[in-house]
Structures are given as C-alpha cells and as structure tokens.
Amino acid sequence: MVKPIEKPDLETDQYVIFLGLLMSVTITISGNLLKNPRSEYRMVRKYQGKLKACILDWAGTVLDCGVYAPAVVFAEVFKREGVPISMEEAREPMGTHKKVHIRKITELGAVRRRWYEKFGRYPNEEDIERMFQNFIPMQLDTLLTYSQMITGAVETVDFLRQEFGLKIGSTTGFTTAMVDILKKPAAAEGYVPDVYVAADEVPQARPYPYMVWLNAIRLDVNPVEAMVKVDDTADGVKEGTSAGCWSVGLAKTVSNNVLLITCYCLL
C-alpha cells in the first residue's frame, strides 16, 4: 500500500502553492526532462582521447611514387580497346576499386566521345566487365615493377609506432591478390602493417567507409574517432570522413621523396 503524502505544517495558501510545485516537478520528470521535442539542441558524445591507429593507403602514399602501377595498366587496357586515354584520364578516379575506376573513366566526357566515334555507341557494363577482367592479369604482372617504398614512409610509420604507440592499418583500391603481391617487397623494405584490407573484402570500396571499419574490427580499435586515415586521393580522404574518423590528405609528392605529414598533424 502506497503511503499518502503527509500534509505539511503550512497555511492554506502556502499548501496550495506546495501542491502546485509538486505537480510541476512530477510533470517535468515524467515528460519534459526525458523528452522535449521542441528543443533545438541535442547532446552528442565527442571523443577527446588519444589516437590509437593510423590507416594508410598503399600506392601513392607509402609506395609507388606517382601511382604508376595502375595508371599505366589502365592506359594499356583502353589502348587495346582502340580508345587510347591520357595518363591524366587514367589517374582521374584514382583511389576507388579498380572496376569502379574503369567505369568512371568511361564516364569522362572526352573518353565517351572517343568511344562513340570508334564504335558508334557509348561504353556499357559489358565493356567495363571485359576491361576489368583484362586489367587484372596485367596489373598482377606489373605491380612488382612499381613496388618501391616512397622515401621516408617506413621511417614515418616507425615513428608513429614508437612515439605514439599507434597501430597501423591499411586500405587500398587493389584486390586481395594484388595486395598479396605487394606484401613481400614492402616487408623487405621494412613496411609491415598490422592489418591488410583490400577493396574486394567489403560490399563497396572507397569512398564508402567499410574498409576503415574493417580495419577497426581487425585492429580492435574503438571508437572509430581514435583513428586517422591518410591517403593521396580524394576518395581515400572521403573514406575516412565517411567512416567517422578524421583524415589527412597527402597533397604533394616530389620526385621520389615524400614526407607523410601525419606525424606533424599528430604533434
């Protein structure tokens, strides 16, 4: 049995005010305090702790200065189709899954015009699939030629590990078979990430966040805001921001020398 509230020792007018205040408090607790649909603000948790991991791209970020390995193969694939493309066109969609990359090249206005002039129609999905299947063996054969680590990359990764205790992950537009080829020469030069994630391991590659999230799972890093993504492509940077972590864009590669600016951002 619920014990009734005892009437306080108050005058009548004071007692009425007391009951009004009690009812007001009850209403606030049961409604407004828990849910206020009229509020213009909401509380958002914000991570303010230390970084725990750095996720690095492969080609153009840690090896293959200038990203030649995929670019030269894309150019050759289109040349064999009878529609040559420039190196600028070959590099335009860099950072995406290689099949998506081919599709995006076919969506470039100048390439579509040249394709139409050659075949009397625009490229379709059948063309894209054929070119991708031609691309795979050519890329596998070419990777080792352009597998040299970029000067300063290994030292930077060592610095991030030793000075900040960061775990090192990786994402790429390459497939698993292509990454497997790159592992050996990279390791021989001292680069061994804690985690490898390839574009064919997720539902959709860059700029979608899935490869970063898979890195977080495999590295056992939480929250995702404790990670930083480093990439030399726009889609690679978007991959990080889409995942919810912050991203560093590698803006300049000079000759065969590059300094990953990550360490300076972390300092």
PDB file of C-alpha atoms in Angstrom:
ATOM      1  CA  MET A   1       0.000   0.000   0.000  1.00  0.00           C
ATOM      2  CA  VAL A   2       1.347   3.397  -1.020  1.00  0.00           C
ATOM      3  CA  LYS A   3       1.815   5.725   1.927  1.00  0.00           C
ATOM      4  CA  PRO A   4      -0.025   9.019   1.362  1.00  0.00           C
ATOM      5  CA  ILE A   5       1.908  12.262   1.402  1.00  0.00           C
ATOM      6  CA  GLU A   6       1.505  13.908   4.764  1.00  0.00           C
ATOM      7  CA  LYS A   7       0.174  17.458   4.761  1.00  0.00           C
ATOM      8  CA  PRO A   8       2.985  19.802   5.759  1.00  0.00           C
ATOM      9  CA  ASP A   9       2.504  22.325   8.525  1.00  0.00           C
ATOM     10  CA  LEU A  10       1.594  25.209   6.221  1.00  0.00           C
ATOM     11  CA  GLU A  11      -1.131  27.803   5.912  1.00  0.00           C
ATOM     12  CA  THR A  12      -3.822  27.102   3.288  1.00  0.00           C
ATOM     13  CA  ASP A  13      -2.365  29.402   0.610  1.00  0.00           C
ATOM     14  CA  GLN A  14       1.122  28.017   1.157  1.00  0.00           C
ATOM     15  CA  TYR A  15      -0.208  24.452   0.928  1.00  0.00           C
ATOM     16  CA  VAL A  16      -1.836  25.158  -2.436  1.00  0.00           C
ATOM     17  CA  ILE A  17       1.446  26.543  -3.726  1.00  0.00           C
ATOM     18  CA  PHE A  18       3.253  23.460  -2.370  1.00  0.00           C
ATOM     19  CA  LEU A  19       0.894  21.124  -4.236  1.00  0.00           C
ATOM     20  CA  GLY A  20       1.331  23.142  -7.418  1.00  0.00           C
ATOM     21  CA  LEU A  21       5.087  22.891  -7.209  1.00  0.00           C
ATOM     22  CA  LEU A  22       4.872  19.153  -6.509  1.00  0.00           C
ATOM     23  CA  MET A  23       2.667  18.608  -9.564  1.00  0.00           C
ATOM     24  CA  SER A  24       5.011  20.735 -11.657  1.00  0.00           C
ATOM     25  CA  VAL A  25       8.004  18.661 -10.620  1.00  0.00           C
ATOM     26  CA  THR A  26       6.120  15.436 -11.327  1.00  0.00           C
ATOM     27  CA  ILE A  27       5.163  16.636 -14.802  1.00  0.00           C
ATOM     28  CA  THR A  28       8.742  17.668 -15.542  1.00  0.00           C
ATOM     29  CA  ILE A  29      10.206  14.324 -14.535  1.00  0.00           C
ATOM     30  CA  SER A  30       7.655  12.265 -16.460  1.00  0.00           C
ATOM     31  CA  GLY A  31       7.793  14.340 -19.608  1.00  0.00           C
ATOM     32  CA  ASN A  32       9.887  17.345 -20.457  1.00  0.00           C
ATOM     33  CA  LEU A  33      13.068  16.239 -18.738  1.00  0.00           C
ATOM     34  CA  LEU A  34      13.121  12.935 -20.627  1.00  0.00           C
ATOM     35  CA  LYS A  35      11.868  14.146 -23.964  1.00  0.00           C
ATOM     36  CA  ASN A  36      11.460  17.632 -25.283  1.00  0.00           C
ATOM     37  CA  PRO A  37      10.508  17.629 -28.982  1.00  0.00           C
ATOM     38  CA  ARG A  38      10.614  21.424 -29.048  1.00  0.00           C
ATOM     39  CA  SER A  39      14.304  21.590 -28.180  1.00  0.00           C
ATOM     40  CA  GLU A  40      16.649  22.901 -30.892  1.00  0.00           C
ATOM     41  CA  TYR A  41      19.620  21.059 -29.427  1.00  0.00           C
ATOM     42  CA  ARG A  42      20.691  17.502 -28.752  1.00  0.00           C
ATOM     43  CA  MET A  43      23.577  16.044 -26.843  1.00  0.00           C
ATOM     44  CA  VAL A  44      26.355  14.476 -28.946  1.00  0.00           C
ATOM     45  CA  ARG A  45      29.222  12.486 -27.485  1.00  0.00           C
ATOM     46  CA  LYS A  46      32.598  13.698 -28.719  1.00  0.00           C
ATOM     47  CA  TYR A  47      35.771  11.656 -28.361  1.00  0.00           C
ATOM     48  CA  GLN A  48      38.632  13.654 -26.859  1.00  0.00           C
ATOM     49  CA  GLY A  49      41.084  10.859 -26.151  1.00  0.00           C
ATOM     50  CA  LYS A  50      44.317   9.878 -27.824  1.00  0.00           C
ATOM     51  CA  LEU A  51      44.736   8.466 -31.304  1.00  0.00           C
ATOM     52  CA  LYS A  52      45.071   4.699 -31.352  1.00  0.00           C
ATOM     53  CA  ALA A  53      45.591   3.818 -35.009  1.00  0.00           C
ATOM     54  CA  CYS A  54      46.704   5.213 -38.362  1.00  0.00           C
ATOM     55  CA  ILE A  55      45.201   3.739 -41.551  1.00  0.00           C
ATOM     56  CA  LEU A  56      47.399   4.165 -44.616  1.00  0.00           C
ATOM     57  CA  ASP A  57      46.702   3.839 -48.310  1.00  0.00           C
ATOM     58  CA  TRP A  58      49.157   1.883 -50.452  1.00  0.00           C
ATOM     59  CA  ALA A  59      50.018   3.221 -53.936  1.00  0.00           C
ATOM     60  CA  GLY A  60      50.930   6.901 -53.871  1.00  0.00           C
ATOM     61  CA  THR A  61      51.027   7.056 -50.071  1.00  0.00           C
ATOM     62  CA  VAL A  62      53.600   4.512 -48.914  1.00  0.00           C
ATOM     63  CA  LEU A  63      54.881   3.024 -52.190  1.00  0.00           C
ATOM     64  CA  ASP A  64      54.833   3.585 -55.955  1.00  0.00           C
ATOM     65  CA  CYS A  65      55.575   7.298 -56.006  1.00  0.00           C
ATOM     66  CA  GLY A  66      53.363   8.832 -58.685  1.00  0.00           C
ATOM     67  CA  VAL A  67      50.960   5.852 -58.691  1.00  0.00           C
ATOM     68  CA  TYR A  68      52.290   4.390 -61.926  1.00  0.00           C
ATOM     69  CA  ALA A  69      51.326   0.733 -61.461  1.00  0.00           C
ATOM     70  CA  PRO A  70      47.572   1.139 -62.008  1.00  0.00           C
ATOM     71  CA  ALA A  71      47.805   4.168 -64.295  1.00  0.00           C
ATOM     72  CA  VAL A  72      49.966   2.511 -66.947  1.00  0.00           C
ATOM     73  CA  VAL A  73      47.743  -0.569 -66.953  1.00  0.00           C
ATOM     74  CA  PHE A  74      44.530   1.454 -67.291  1.00  0.00           C
ATOM     75  CA  ALA A  75      46.084   3.256 -70.242  1.00  0.00           C
ATOM     76  CA  GLU A  76      47.066  -0.056 -71.859  1.00  0.00           C
ATOM     77  CA  VAL A  77      43.620  -1.588 -71.312  1.00  0.00           C
ATOM     78  CA  PHE A  78      41.897   1.280 -73.126  1.00  0.00           C
ATOM     79  CA  LYS A  79      44.551   1.298 -75.833  1.00  0.00           C
ATOM     80  CA  ARG A  80      43.786  -2.349 -76.576  1.00  0.00           C
ATOM     81  CA  GLU A  81      40.104  -1.412 -76.847  1.00  0.00           C
ATOM     82  CA  GLY A  82      41.028   1.050 -79.583  1.00  0.00           C
ATOM     83  CA  VAL A  83      40.261   4.093 -77.422  1.00  0.00           C
ATOM     84  CA  PRO A  84      43.551   5.487 -76.067  1.00  0.00           C
ATOM     85  CA  ILE A  85      43.425   7.642 -72.938  1.00  0.00           C
ATOM     86  CA  SER A  86      45.919  10.064 -71.426  1.00  0.00           C
ATOM     87  CA  MET A  87      47.715   9.473 -68.122  1.00  0.00           C
ATOM     88  CA  GLU A  88      45.653  12.290 -66.629  1.00  0.00           C
ATOM     89  CA  GLU A  89      42.451  10.496 -67.633  1.00  0.00           C
ATOM     90  CA  ALA A  90      43.859   7.212 -66.329  1.00  0.00           C
ATOM     91  CA  ARG A  91      44.553   8.789 -62.932  1.00  0.00           C
ATOM     92  CA  GLU A  92      41.356  10.855 -62.641  1.00  0.00           C
ATOM     93  CA  PRO A  93      39.298   8.402 -60.482  1.00  0.00           C
ATOM     94  CA  MET A  94      42.306   7.081 -58.521  1.00  0.00           C
ATOM     95  CA  GLY A  95      41.551   5.595 -55.113  1.00  0.00           C
ATOM     96  CA  THR A  96      38.428   3.616 -55.999  1.00  0.00           C
ATOM     97  CA  HIS A  97      38.011  -0.117 -56.585  1.00  0.00           C
ATOM     98  CA  LYS A  98      39.675  -0.857 -59.921  1.00  0.00           C
ATOM     99  CA  LYS A  99      36.459  -1.923 -61.623  1.00  0.00           C
ATOM    100  CA  VAL A 100      34.773   1.253 -60.421  1.00  0.00           C
ATOM    101  CA  HIS A 101      37.840   3.126 -61.637  1.00  0.00           C
ATOM    102  CA  ILE A 102      37.367   1.764 -65.158  1.00  0.00           C
ATOM    103  CA  ARG A 103      33.679   2.647 -65.051  1.00  0.00           C
ATOM    104  CA  LYS A 104      34.480   6.212 -64.025  1.00  0.00           C
ATOM    105  CA  ILE A 105      36.987   6.579 -66.856  1.00  0.00           C
ATOM    106  CA  THR A 106      34.253   5.555 -69.305  1.00  0.00           C
ATOM    107  CA  GLU A 107      32.066   8.303 -67.797  1.00  0.00           C
ATOM    108  CA  LEU A 108      34.572  11.047 -68.651  1.00  0.00           C
ATOM    109  CA  GLY A 109      33.136  13.217 -71.400  1.00  0.00           C
ATOM    110  CA  ALA A 110      36.190  13.102 -73.679  1.00  0.00           C
ATOM    111  CA  VAL A 111      36.537   9.323 -73.343  1.00  0.00           C
ATOM    112  CA  ARG A 112      32.840   8.778 -74.089  1.00  0.00           C
ATOM    113  CA  ARG A 113      33.121  10.888 -77.247  1.00  0.00           C
ATOM    114  CA  ARG A 114      36.154   8.950 -78.479  1.00  0.00           C
ATOM    115  CA  TRP A 115      34.422   5.656 -77.678  1.00  0.00           C
ATOM    116  CA  TYR A 116      31.342   6.732 -79.632  1.00  0.00           C
ATOM    117  CA  GLU A 117      33.467   7.795 -82.591  1.00  0.00           C
ATOM    118  CA  LYS A 118      35.139   4.355 -82.558  1.00  0.00           C
ATOM    119  CA  PHE A 119      32.100   2.098 -82.027  1.00  0.00           C
ATOM    120  CA  GLY A 120      29.030   4.222 -82.761  1.00  0.00           C
ATOM    121  CA  ARG A 121      27.785   3.743 -79.184  1.00  0.00           C
ATOM    122  CA  TYR A 122      28.744   4.611 -75.644  1.00  0.00           C
ATOM    123  CA  PRO A 123      30.525   2.110 -73.348  1.00  0.00           C
ATOM    124  CA  ASN A 124      28.288  -0.196 -71.316  1.00  0.00           C
ATOM    125  CA  GLU A 125      28.638  -2.572 -68.363  1.00  0.00           C
ATOM    126  CA  GLU A 126      29.679  -5.433 -70.623  1.00  0.00           C
ATOM    127  CA  ASP A 127      32.597  -3.321 -71.857  1.00  0.00           C
ATOM    128  CA  ILE A 128      33.525  -2.390 -68.291  1.00  0.00           C
ATOM    129  CA  GLU A 129      33.497  -6.014 -67.123  1.00  0.00           C
ATOM    130  CA  ARG A 130      35.622  -7.106 -70.093  1.00  0.00           C
ATOM    131  CA  MET A 131      38.173  -4.380 -69.474  1.00  0.00           C
ATOM    132  CA  PHE A 132      38.315  -5.202 -65.762  1.00  0.00           C
ATOM    133  CA  GLN A 133      38.972  -8.860 -66.495  1.00  0.00           C
ATOM    134  CA  ASN A 134      41.752  -7.792 -68.884  1.00  0.00           C
ATOM    135  CA  PHE A 135      43.092  -5.395 -66.274  1.00  0.00           C
ATOM    136  CA  ILE A 136      43.570  -7.987 -63.503  1.00  0.00           C
ATOM    137  CA  PRO A 137      46.344 -10.159 -65.020  1.00  0.00           C
ATOM    138  CA  MET A 138      48.100  -7.126 -66.481  1.00  0.00           C
ATOM    139  CA  GLN A 139      48.101  -5.400 -63.085  1.00  0.00           C
ATOM    140  CA  LEU A 140      49.353  -8.524 -61.307  1.00  0.00           C
ATOM    141  CA  ASP A 141      52.250  -8.734 -63.767  1.00  0.00           C
ATOM    142  CA  THR A 142      53.118  -5.050 -63.365  1.00  0.00           C
ATOM    143  CA  LEU A 143      52.906  -4.490 -59.597  1.00  0.00           C
ATOM    144  CA  LEU A 144      56.449  -5.550 -58.684  1.00  0.00           C
ATOM    145  CA  THR A 145      57.882  -3.111 -61.209  1.00  0.00           C
ATOM    146  CA  TYR A 146      56.398  -0.227 -59.231  1.00  0.00           C
ATOM    147  CA  SER A 147      56.630  -1.597 -55.683  1.00  0.00           C
ATOM    148  CA  GLN A 148      59.442   0.581 -54.308  1.00  0.00           C
ATOM    149  CA  MET A 149      58.630   2.240 -50.986  1.00  0.00           C
ATOM    150  CA  ILE A 150      58.423   6.036 -51.050  1.00  0.00           C
ATOM    151  CA  THR A 151      61.386   7.630 -49.301  1.00  0.00           C
ATOM    152  CA  GLY A 152      60.524   8.441 -45.692  1.00  0.00           C
ATOM    153  CA  ALA A 153      57.425   6.249 -45.482  1.00  0.00           C
ATOM    154  CA  VAL A 154      58.977   3.429 -43.446  1.00  0.00           C
ATOM    155  CA  GLU A 155      60.648   5.886 -41.076  1.00  0.00           C
ATOM    156  CA  THR A 156      57.370   7.731 -40.566  1.00  0.00           C
ATOM    157  CA  VAL A 157      55.485   4.525 -39.756  1.00  0.00           C
ATOM    158  CA  ASP A 158      58.210   3.529 -37.292  1.00  0.00           C
ATOM    159  CA  PHE A 159      57.902   6.977 -35.689  1.00  0.00           C
ATOM    160  CA  LEU A 160      54.117   6.650 -35.333  1.00  0.00           C
ATOM    161  CA  ARG A 161      54.510   3.272 -33.673  1.00  0.00           C
ATOM    162  CA  GLN A 162      57.381   4.131 -31.358  1.00  0.00           C
ATOM    163  CA  GLU A 163      56.467   7.677 -30.338  1.00  0.00           C
ATOM    164  CA  PHE A 164      52.668   7.405 -30.284  1.00  0.00           C
ATOM    165  CA  GLY A 165      52.072   3.676 -29.874  1.00  0.00           C
ATOM    166  CA  LEU A 166      49.742   3.654 -32.871  1.00  0.00           C
ATOM    167  CA  LYS A 167      48.532   0.512 -34.583  1.00  0.00           C
ATOM    168  CA  ILE A 168      48.967   0.612 -38.365  1.00  0.00           C
ATOM    169  CA  GLY A 169      46.202  -0.452 -40.728  1.00  0.00           C
ATOM    170  CA  SER A 170      45.815  -0.227 -44.489  1.00  0.00           C
ATOM    171  CA  THR A 171      43.198   0.194 -47.199  1.00  0.00           C
ATOM    172  CA  THR A 172      43.532   0.218 -50.974  1.00  0.00           C
ATOM    173  CA  GLY A 173      41.748   0.137 -54.289  1.00  0.00           C
ATOM    174  CA  PHE A 174      43.673  -3.062 -55.088  1.00  0.00           C
ATOM    175  CA  THR A 175      42.180  -6.540 -54.719  1.00  0.00           C
ATOM    176  CA  THR A 176      43.447  -9.112 -52.201  1.00  0.00           C
ATOM    177  CA  ALA A 177      45.531 -10.888 -54.853  1.00  0.00           C
ATOM    178  CA  MET A 178      47.250  -7.606 -55.711  1.00  0.00           C
ATOM    179  CA  VAL A 179      47.928  -6.728 -52.072  1.00  0.00           C
ATOM    180  CA  ASP A 180      49.421 -10.197 -51.549  1.00  0.00           C
ATOM    181  CA  ILE A 181      51.988  -9.401 -54.250  1.00  0.00           C
ATOM    182  CA  LEU A 182      52.893  -6.081 -52.609  1.00  0.00           C
ATOM    183  CA  LYS A 183      53.354  -7.527 -49.111  1.00  0.00           C
ATOM    184  CA  LYS A 184      56.705  -9.197 -49.802  1.00  0.00           C
ATOM    185  CA  PRO A 185      58.640  -6.262 -51.348  1.00  0.00           C
ATOM    186  CA  ALA A 186      57.130  -3.872 -48.787  1.00  0.00           C
ATOM    187  CA  ALA A 187      58.186  -6.122 -45.912  1.00  0.00           C
ATOM    188  CA  ALA A 188      61.673  -6.426 -47.399  1.00  0.00           C
ATOM    189  CA  GLU A 189      61.983  -2.638 -47.085  1.00  0.00           C
ATOM    190  CA  GLY A 190      60.594  -2.645 -43.533  1.00  0.00           C
ATOM    191  CA  TYR A 191      56.908  -1.900 -44.034  1.00  0.00           C
ATOM    192  CA  VAL A 192      54.518  -4.380 -42.413  1.00  0.00           C
ATOM    193  CA  PRO A 193      51.100  -3.001 -41.392  1.00  0.00           C
ATOM    194  CA  ASP A 194      49.277  -4.704 -38.535  1.00  0.00           C
ATOM    195  CA  VAL A 195      46.240  -5.174 -40.767  1.00  0.00           C
ATOM    196  CA  TYR A 196      45.628  -5.519 -44.514  1.00  0.00           C
ATOM    197  CA  VAL A 197      42.214  -4.736 -46.007  1.00  0.00           C
ATOM    198  CA  ALA A 198      41.616  -4.909 -49.757  1.00  0.00           C
ATOM    199  CA  ALA A 199      38.846  -3.452 -51.890  1.00  0.00           C
ATOM    200  CA  ASP A 200      37.271  -6.836 -52.661  1.00  0.00           C
ATOM    201  CA  GLU A 201      36.752  -7.647 -48.962  1.00  0.00           C
ATOM    202  CA  VAL A 202      33.917  -5.172 -48.449  1.00  0.00           C
ATOM    203  CA  PRO A 203      30.498  -4.544 -50.058  1.00  0.00           C
ATOM    204  CA  GLN A 204      31.716  -1.268 -51.576  1.00  0.00           C
ATOM    205  CA  ALA A 205      35.169   0.277 -51.513  1.00  0.00           C
ATOM    206  CA  ARG A 206      36.065   3.971 -51.382  1.00  0.00           C
ATOM    207  CA  PRO A 207      34.621   6.490 -50.805  1.00  0.00           C
ATOM    208  CA  TYR A 208      32.433   4.241 -48.651  1.00  0.00           C
ATOM    209  CA  PRO A 209      33.627   3.630 -45.062  1.00  0.00           C
ATOM    210  CA  TYR A 210      33.666  -0.159 -44.934  1.00  0.00           C
ATOM    211  CA  MET A 211      37.410  -0.757 -45.276  1.00  0.00           C
ATOM    212  CA  VAL A 212      38.135   1.643 -42.409  1.00  0.00           C
ATOM    213  CA  TRP A 213      35.510  -0.077 -40.261  1.00  0.00           C
ATOM    214  CA  LEU A 214      37.006  -3.480 -41.073  1.00  0.00           C
ATOM    215  CA  ASN A 215      40.392  -2.105 -40.018  1.00  0.00           C
ATOM    216  CA  ALA A 216      38.858  -1.015 -36.716  1.00  0.00           C
ATOM    217  CA  ILE A 217      37.492  -4.508 -36.141  1.00  0.00           C
ATOM    218  CA  ARG A 218      40.715  -6.299 -37.016  1.00  0.00           C
ATOM    219  CA  LEU A 219      42.853  -3.839 -35.067  1.00  0.00           C
ATOM    220  CA  ASP A 220      40.392  -3.905 -32.152  1.00  0.00           C
ATOM    221  CA  VAL A 221      40.306  -0.102 -32.010  1.00  0.00           C
ATOM    222  CA  ASN A 222      37.376   1.762 -30.527  1.00  0.00           C
ATOM    223  CA  PRO A 223      35.956   4.336 -31.075  1.00  0.00           C
ATOM    224  CA  VAL A 224      36.496   4.994 -34.746  1.00  0.00           C
ATOM    225  CA  GLU A 225      37.240   8.636 -33.873  1.00  0.00           C
ATOM    226  CA  ALA A 226      40.504   7.357 -32.372  1.00  0.00           C
ATOM    227  CA  MET A 227      41.736   6.529 -35.882  1.00  0.00           C
ATOM    228  CA  VAL A 228      43.230   8.744 -38.584  1.00  0.00           C
ATOM    229  CA  LYS A 229      43.114   7.886 -42.288  1.00  0.00           C
ATOM    230  CA  VAL A 230      45.972   9.004 -44.580  1.00  0.00           C
ATOM    231  CA  ASP A 231      45.570   8.956 -48.359  1.00  0.00           C
ATOM    232  CA  ASP A 232      46.733  10.704 -51.527  1.00  0.00           C
ATOM    233  CA  THR A 233      43.323  10.595 -53.259  1.00  0.00           C
ATOM    234  CA  ALA A 234      40.070  12.470 -52.728  1.00  0.00           C
ATOM    235  CA  ASP A 235      38.053   9.263 -52.405  1.00  0.00           C
ATOM    236  CA  GLY A 236      40.582   7.933 -49.908  1.00  0.00           C
ATOM    237  CA  VAL A 237      40.149  11.014 -47.737  1.00  0.00           C
ATOM    238  CA  LYS A 238      36.352  10.752 -48.046  1.00  0.00           C
ATOM    239  CA  GLU A 239      36.628   7.116 -46.968  1.00  0.00           C
ATOM    240  CA  GLY A 240      37.989   8.274 -43.620  1.00  0.00           C
ATOM    241  CA  THR A 241      35.489  11.064 -43.034  1.00  0.00           C
ATOM    242  CA  SER A 242      32.627   8.775 -44.100  1.00  0.00           C
ATOM    243  CA  ALA A 243      33.785   6.237 -41.518  1.00  0.00           C
ATOM    244  CA  GLY A 244      33.656   8.854 -38.770  1.00  0.00           C
ATOM    245  CA  CYS A 245      37.368   9.296 -38.191  1.00  0.00           C
ATOM    246  CA  TRP A 246      39.464  12.240 -39.316  1.00  0.00           C
ATOM    247  CA  SER A 247      41.541  12.174 -42.476  1.00  0.00           C
ATOM    248  CA  VAL A 248      44.847  13.589 -43.657  1.00  0.00           C
ATOM    249  CA  GLY A 249      45.310  14.213 -47.361  1.00  0.00           C
ATOM    250  CA  LEU A 250      48.782  13.671 -48.784  1.00  0.00           C
ATOM    251  CA  ALA A 251      48.893  16.650 -51.100  1.00  0.00           C
ATOM    252  CA  LYS A 252      52.346  16.623 -52.663  1.00  0.00           C
ATOM    253  CA  THR A 253      54.821  14.021 -53.856  1.00  0.00           C
ATOM    254  CA  VAL A 254      58.046  15.397 -55.299  1.00  0.00           C
ATOM    255  CA  SER A 255      60.244  13.170 -57.451  1.00  0.00           C
ATOM    256  CA  ASN A 256      60.863  10.078 -55.343  1.00  0.00           C
ATOM    257  CA  ASN A 257      60.784  11.846 -51.980  1.00  0.00           C
ATOM    258  CA  VAL A 258      57.776  12.312 -49.786  1.00  0.00           C
ATOM    259  CA  LEU A 259      57.206  13.060 -46.138  1.00  0.00           C
ATOM    260  CA  LEU A 260      53.985  11.797 -44.656  1.00  0.00           C
ATOM    261  CA  ILE A 261      52.541  14.795 -42.878  1.00  0.00           C
ATOM    262  CA  THR A 262      50.696  12.611 -40.407  1.00  0.00           C
ATOM    263  CA  CYS A 263      53.369  12.848 -37.752  1.00  0.00           C
ATOM    264  CA  TYR A 264      53.232  16.642 -37.806  1.00  0.00           C
ATOM    265  CA  CYS A 265      49.457  16.640 -37.503  1.00  0.00           C
ATOM    266  CA  LEU A 266      49.711  14.317 -34.514  1.00  0.00           C
ATOM    267  CA  LEU A 267      52.313  16.512 -32.835  1.00  0.00           C
TER     268      LEU A 267
END
